Tab-separated table of C-alpha atoms in Angstrom:
chain	number	residue	atom	x	y	z
A	216	MET	CA	73.617	-85.981	-175.388
A	217	THR	CA	76.501	-88.444	-175.281
A	218	TYR	CA	79.009	-87.946	-178.060
A	219	CYS	CA	82.264	-89.298	-179.437
A	220	SER	CA	85.131	-87.079	-180.433
A	221	ALA	CA	85.527	-86.525	-184.173
A	222	SER	CA	89.054	-87.938	-183.919
A	223	ASP	CA	87.980	-91.166	-182.198
A	224	GLN	CA	88.802	-94.378	-184.025
A	225	PHE	CA	87.502	-97.851	-183.245
A	226	SER	CA	90.679	-99.846	-182.580
A	227	TYR	CA	91.414	-103.419	-181.532
A	228	PHE	CA	91.520	-102.263	-177.898
A	229	SER	CA	87.893	-101.191	-178.252
A	230	SER	CA	86.766	-104.541	-179.632
A	231	VAL	CA	84.989	-107.481	-178.039
A	232	GLU	CA	87.952	-109.691	-178.988
A	233	PHE	CA	90.394	-107.662	-176.876
A	234	ASN	CA	87.890	-107.570	-174.034
A	235	SER	CA	87.424	-111.366	-174.073
A	236	LEU	CA	91.158	-112.034	-174.405
A	237	GLY	CA	91.850	-109.819	-171.402
A	238	TYR	CA	89.231	-111.602	-169.284
A	239	HIS	CA	90.479	-115.059	-170.254
A	240	SER	CA	94.119	-114.111	-169.599
A	241	LEU	CA	93.325	-112.693	-166.160
A	242	GLY	CA	91.241	-115.756	-165.326
A	243	ALA	CA	93.981	-118.165	-166.390
A	244	ILE	CA	96.532	-116.302	-164.251
A	245	ALA	CA	94.202	-115.949	-161.263
A	246	ILE	CA	93.003	-119.564	-160.889
A	247	PRO	CA	96.394	-121.011	-159.757
A	248	PHE	CA	96.755	-118.191	-157.226
A	249	HIS	CA	93.245	-118.840	-155.916
A	250	ILE	CA	94.016	-122.555	-155.493
A	251	LEU	CA	97.218	-121.689	-153.623
A	252	GLY	CA	95.343	-119.191	-151.461
A	253	ALA	CA	92.654	-121.732	-150.556
A	254	TYR	CA	95.326	-124.297	-149.653
A	255	CYS	CA	97.088	-121.811	-147.363
A	256	ILE	CA	93.844	-120.847	-145.613
A	257	ILE	CA	92.763	-124.471	-145.057
A	258	PHE	CA	96.079	-126.075	-144.115
A	259	LYS	CA	98.449	-123.260	-143.089
A	260	THR	CA	96.234	-121.053	-140.910
A	261	PRO	CA	97.720	-121.125	-137.358
A	262	GLN	CA	95.731	-121.657	-134.187
A	263	THR	CA	95.900	-117.957	-133.373
A	264	MET	CA	93.871	-117.245	-136.540
A	265	ARG	CA	91.438	-120.185	-136.302
A	266	SER	CA	88.500	-117.929	-135.361
A	267	VAL	CA	88.751	-116.044	-138.651
A	268	LYS	CA	89.713	-119.039	-140.799
A	269	TRP	CA	86.261	-119.884	-142.162
A	270	PRO	CA	85.121	-116.290	-142.827
A	271	MET	CA	88.383	-115.760	-144.723
A	272	LEU	CA	87.825	-118.969	-146.699
A	273	SER	CA	84.258	-117.899	-147.471
A	274	TYR	CA	85.451	-114.524	-148.735
A	275	HIS	CA	88.218	-116.193	-150.752
A	276	ILE	CA	85.790	-118.643	-152.409
A	277	LEU	CA	83.414	-115.823	-153.321
A	278	THR	CA	86.308	-113.770	-154.692
A	279	THR	CA	87.269	-116.761	-156.820
A	280	LEU	CA	83.650	-117.013	-157.973
A	281	VAL	CA	83.727	-113.397	-159.137
A	282	ASP	CA	86.934	-114.047	-161.088
A	283	VAL	CA	85.424	-117.137	-162.713
A	284	MET	CA	82.261	-115.218	-163.612
A	285	PHE	CA	84.188	-112.312	-165.130
A	286	GLY	CA	87.049	-114.304	-166.640
A	287	PHE	CA	85.170	-117.214	-168.196
A	288	MET	CA	81.412	-117.416	-167.672
A	289	VAL	CA	80.098	-113.919	-168.512
A	290	CYS	CA	82.973	-111.728	-169.820
A	291	PRO	CA	80.845	-108.551	-169.922
A	292	TYR	CA	81.451	-106.083	-172.730
A	293	VAL	CA	80.064	-102.876	-171.229
A	294	ILE	CA	79.198	-99.847	-173.317
A	295	ALA	CA	79.197	-96.927	-170.899
A	296	PRO	CA	77.536	-94.574	-170.200
A	297	PHE	CA	74.608	-96.223	-172.022
A	298	SER	CA	74.314	-99.046	-169.436
A	299	ILE	CA	74.549	-101.655	-172.201
A	300	MET	CA	76.190	-105.003	-171.451
A	301	LEU	CA	77.000	-107.629	-174.075
A	302	PRO	CA	78.119	-110.982	-172.598
A	303	SER	CA	80.783	-112.889	-174.512
A	304	GLY	CA	81.667	-115.779	-172.204
A	305	VAL	CA	80.850	-119.450	-171.821
A	306	LEU	CA	77.258	-118.801	-170.729
A	307	GLN	CA	76.661	-116.861	-173.936
A	308	VAL	CA	78.030	-119.763	-175.990
A	309	LEU	CA	75.702	-122.116	-174.118
A	310	GLY	CA	72.754	-119.901	-174.991
A	311	VAL	CA	71.937	-118.640	-171.492
A	312	TYR	CA	69.634	-115.625	-171.512
A	313	GLY	CA	71.565	-112.366	-171.192
A	314	GLY	CA	69.433	-111.082	-168.327
A	315	VAL	CA	70.293	-114.160	-166.281
A	316	GLN	CA	73.992	-113.579	-166.928
A	317	VAL	CA	73.731	-109.980	-165.750
A	318	TYR	CA	71.907	-111.059	-162.607
A	319	VAL	CA	74.418	-113.806	-161.781
A	320	GLY	CA	77.389	-111.505	-162.370
A	321	ILE	CA	76.029	-108.686	-160.203
A	322	MET	CA	74.903	-111.150	-157.526
A	323	SER	CA	78.403	-112.641	-157.226
A	324	VAL	CA	79.942	-109.197	-156.688
A	325	GLU	CA	77.315	-108.268	-154.083
A	326	ILE	CA	77.820	-111.501	-152.142
A	327	MET	CA	81.582	-110.942	-152.171
A	328	ALA	CA	81.108	-107.424	-150.775
A	329	VAL	CA	78.910	-108.676	-147.929
A	330	SER	CA	81.385	-111.456	-147.073
A	331	MET	CA	84.097	-108.803	-146.879
A	332	VAL	CA	82.097	-107.028	-144.186
A	333	GLN	CA	81.478	-110.332	-142.415
A	334	ILE	CA	85.177	-110.800	-141.662
A	335	VAL	CA	85.230	-107.479	-139.812
A	336	GLU	CA	81.985	-108.371	-138.006
A	337	ASN	CA	83.430	-111.742	-137.005
A	338	ARG	CA	86.469	-110.063	-135.447
A	339	TYR	CA	84.201	-107.633	-133.597
A	340	MET	CA	82.181	-110.480	-132.054
A	341	ILE	CA	85.329	-112.291	-130.934
A	342	LEU	CA	87.068	-109.247	-129.476
A	343	ARG	CA	83.944	-108.132	-127.624
A	344	SER	CA	83.338	-111.725	-126.422
A	345	GLY	CA	79.783	-111.616	-127.689
A	346	ASN	CA	78.017	-108.262	-127.629
A	347	LEU	CA	74.480	-109.124	-126.468
A	348	ARG	CA	72.916	-106.078	-128.100
A	349	TRP	CA	74.573	-106.804	-131.429
A	350	GLN	CA	73.701	-110.511	-131.171
A	351	LYS	CA	70.025	-109.560	-131.253
A	352	ILE	CA	70.288	-107.668	-134.525
A	353	ARG	CA	73.203	-109.316	-136.351
A	354	ILE	CA	71.079	-112.114	-137.824
A	355	PRO	CA	68.380	-109.765	-139.222
A	356	TRP	CA	71.166	-107.511	-140.437
A	357	PHE	CA	72.821	-110.330	-142.373
A	358	CYS	CA	69.430	-111.486	-143.672
A	359	LEU	CA	68.762	-108.023	-145.033
A	360	ASN	CA	72.161	-107.811	-146.735
A	361	TYR	CA	72.286	-111.278	-148.221
A	362	SER	CA	68.688	-111.156	-149.398
A	363	PHE	CA	69.757	-108.437	-151.828
A	364	ALA	CA	72.443	-110.751	-153.212
A	365	SER	CA	71.085	-114.287	-153.010
A	366	LEU	CA	68.720	-115.951	-150.542
A	367	ALA	CA	70.444	-119.274	-151.122
A	368	THR	CA	73.635	-118.113	-149.416
A	369	LEU	CA	72.019	-117.049	-146.129
A	370	PRO	CA	72.605	-120.312	-144.153
A	371	MET	CA	76.381	-119.939	-144.559
A	372	TYR	CA	76.509	-116.653	-142.678
A	373	LEU	CA	73.813	-116.758	-139.987
A	374	GLU	CA	75.747	-118.888	-137.488
A	375	ILE	CA	77.023	-116.962	-134.492
A	376	PRO	CA	80.662	-117.970	-133.823
A	377	LYS	CA	80.961	-119.992	-130.630
A	378	ASP	CA	84.749	-119.867	-130.463
A	379	GLN	CA	85.813	-116.712	-128.672
A	380	GLY	CA	89.527	-117.204	-129.292
A	381	SER	CA	91.569	-118.001	-126.202
A	382	ALA	CA	95.004	-117.277	-127.667
A	383	LYS	CA	94.676	-113.689	-128.776
A	384	SER	CA	96.735	-110.710	-127.764
A	385	ASP	CA	96.672	-107.014	-128.532
A	386	ILE	CA	99.744	-107.355	-130.736
A	387	PHE	CA	98.217	-110.174	-132.774
A	388	VAL	CA	94.903	-108.323	-133.130
A	389	ARG	CA	96.635	-105.179	-134.362
A	390	LYS	CA	98.753	-107.171	-136.816
A	391	PHE	CA	95.753	-109.037	-138.192
A	392	HIS	CA	93.659	-105.893	-138.558
A	393	ARG	CA	96.516	-104.114	-140.305
A	394	ALA	CA	97.070	-107.082	-142.624
A	395	TYR	CA	93.361	-107.362	-143.404
A	396	ILE	CA	93.073	-103.643	-144.178
A	397	ILE	CA	96.007	-103.970	-146.587
A	398	GLN	CA	94.514	-107.140	-148.111
A	399	ILE	CA	91.211	-105.401	-148.809
A	400	GLY	CA	92.299	-101.792	-149.267
A	401	CYS	CA	95.076	-102.146	-151.834
A	402	PRO	CA	93.067	-104.251	-154.317
A	403	PHE	CA	90.086	-101.950	-153.729
A	404	THR	CA	91.845	-99.384	-155.900
A	405	PHE	CA	91.126	-101.760	-158.802
A	406	MET	CA	87.444	-101.051	-158.144
A	407	VAL	CA	87.594	-97.327	-157.336
A	408	ILE	CA	89.665	-96.242	-160.340
A	409	PRO	CA	87.591	-97.959	-163.065
A	410	PHE	CA	84.276	-96.932	-161.508
A	411	SER	CA	85.578	-93.359	-161.357
A	412	MET	CA	86.461	-93.586	-165.055
A	413	ILE	CA	82.964	-94.818	-165.936
A	414	LEU	CA	81.301	-92.163	-163.764
A	415	PHE	CA	83.419	-89.491	-165.431
A	416	GLU	CA	82.171	-90.692	-168.814
A	417	TYR	CA	78.612	-90.622	-167.561
A	418	PHE	CA	78.696	-87.093	-166.129
A	419	SER	CA	80.782	-85.659	-168.978
A	420	MET	CA	78.484	-87.374	-171.507
A	421	SER	CA	81.464	-88.699	-173.445
A	422	PHE	CA	82.171	-92.160	-174.837
A	423	ASN	CA	85.389	-94.142	-175.228
A	424	GLN	CA	85.068	-97.904	-175.585
A	425	THR	CA	88.790	-98.489	-175.003
A	426	VAL	CA	88.466	-96.834	-171.601
A	427	ASN	CA	85.411	-98.988	-170.886
A	428	ASN	CA	87.289	-102.197	-171.716
A	429	ILE	CA	90.299	-101.261	-169.589
A	430	ALA	CA	88.038	-100.256	-166.691
A	431	LEU	CA	86.205	-103.602	-166.758
A	432	LEU	CA	89.486	-105.532	-166.947
A	433	MET	CA	90.733	-103.649	-163.880
A	434	ILE	CA	87.564	-104.616	-162.016
A	435	ALA	CA	88.040	-108.233	-163.094
A	436	SER	CA	91.585	-108.219	-161.677
A	437	TYR	CA	90.320	-107.462	-158.152
A	438	GLY	CA	90.160	-111.127	-157.134
A	439	LEU	CA	93.686	-111.852	-158.348
A	440	SER	CA	95.151	-108.814	-156.584
A	441	SER	CA	93.234	-109.616	-153.374
A	442	THR	CA	94.565	-113.188	-153.295
A	443	ILE	CA	98.132	-112.047	-153.944
A	444	MET	CA	97.882	-109.478	-151.145
A	445	MET	CA	96.451	-112.126	-148.786
A	446	LEU	CA	99.441	-114.393	-149.460
A	447	LEU	CA	101.882	-111.539	-148.875
A	448	VAL	CA	100.509	-109.677	-145.853
A	449	HIS	CA	99.600	-112.610	-143.562
A	450	SER	CA	102.853	-113.935	-142.077
A	451	PRO	CA	101.906	-117.687	-141.945
A	452	TYR	CA	101.024	-117.719	-145.637
A	453	ARG	CA	104.020	-115.566	-146.542
A	454	LYS	CA	106.351	-117.897	-144.647
A	455	PHE	CA	104.884	-120.985	-146.350
A	456	LEU	CA	105.132	-119.352	-149.772
A	457	LYS	CA	108.742	-118.349	-149.136
A	458	GLU	CA	109.656	-121.897	-148.102
A	459	GLN	CA	108.018	-123.404	-151.183
A	460	LEU	CA	109.693	-120.949	-153.538
A	461	SER	CA	113.051	-121.587	-151.872
A	462	GLU	CA	112.680	-125.333	-152.372
A	463	LEU	CA	111.446	-124.881	-155.931
A	464	PHE	CA	114.371	-122.749	-157.031
A	465	GLY	CA	116.942	-124.446	-154.778
A	466	ILE	CA	117.589	-121.350	-152.708
A	467	GLN	CA	118.800	-122.690	-149.389
A	468	LYS	CA	121.094	-121.326	-146.769
A	469	MET	CA	124.634	-122.654	-146.796
A	470	ALA	CA	124.295	-124.002	-143.269
A	471	ARG	CA	121.354	-126.178	-144.261
A	472	ASN	CA	122.858	-127.775	-147.365
A	473	GLN	CA	126.536	-128.106	-146.574
A	474	THR	CA	128.488	-129.476	-143.667
A	475	VAL	CA	132.039	-128.336	-143.123
A	476	ASN	CA	134.388	-130.919	-141.610
A	477	VAL	CA	137.166	-129.345	-139.554
A	478	ILE	CA	140.011	-131.633	-138.437
A	479	ILE	CA	141.880	-130.379	-135.384
A	480	PRO	CA	145.073	-132.288	-134.599
A	481	SER	CA	145.482	-133.483	-131.041
A	482	VAL	CA	148.223	-132.247	-128.762
A	483	GLY	CA	149.771	-135.736	-128.568
A	484	SER	CA	150.115	-136.081	-132.304
A	485	MET	CA	151.720	-132.668	-132.510
A	486	LYS	CA	154.303	-133.632	-129.843
A	487	SER	CA	155.147	-136.895	-131.585
A	488	ARG	CA	155.698	-135.063	-134.837
A	489	ILE	CA	158.012	-132.608	-133.070
A	490	ASN	CA	160.095	-135.451	-131.510
A	491	LEU	CA	160.522	-137.089	-134.886
A	492	VAL	CA	161.928	-133.886	-136.246
């Protein structure tokens, strides 16, 4: 039997108001970063990364979708471990059926997870220059995965990449893989920790709504943290961001902004001045 401690008190941090405010705040902070991230992927991705450009953009768009769903559209207020979800977002205000909101929210997370795997699969196909055995099963494999999320998104991911990447090197591949692991792995802690907290509540048969709210807000911050890590770990985006921040705050190197005029007197003028003396 699930129980609450006798000393537990229902505070503001356990309320729907705090939950909604946290979602809206995270969403408002995340949207500008998502726009900046999409701009960098579309316009600042170098030729050496062109083969992974569109899978990265797809993953970024779906990550943004998850943030929009959590931050504005659904704003789930989860009561664990009872598996009860009370939506408090825009869709609830519009009168959308709660079951539809749950389905859309879960579907967006599932699609994002599959697109995360697709980036790794895309790199595998390029590095192996088209594995014939995998080519035979990759389409059914993607069909199986995306059918669990949404059948409508299948056409985006079934195309086999034709570009095999002519300008790739071992150093670049290692750097990209390392950057991608950091981009995905570090924000993934925002998923592991809150799910661990909820599972602990479930198996210990205890209840703390404040913990539930904080756990859901951590999950909702995954998209923001993933976009920030993408901008920091990939050198083309990091370089562009550094240049823009330098121009914004007027931080420029002395050599770029100032010219120093040095006047060196000629030998003839020095001699004439000596004769006059």
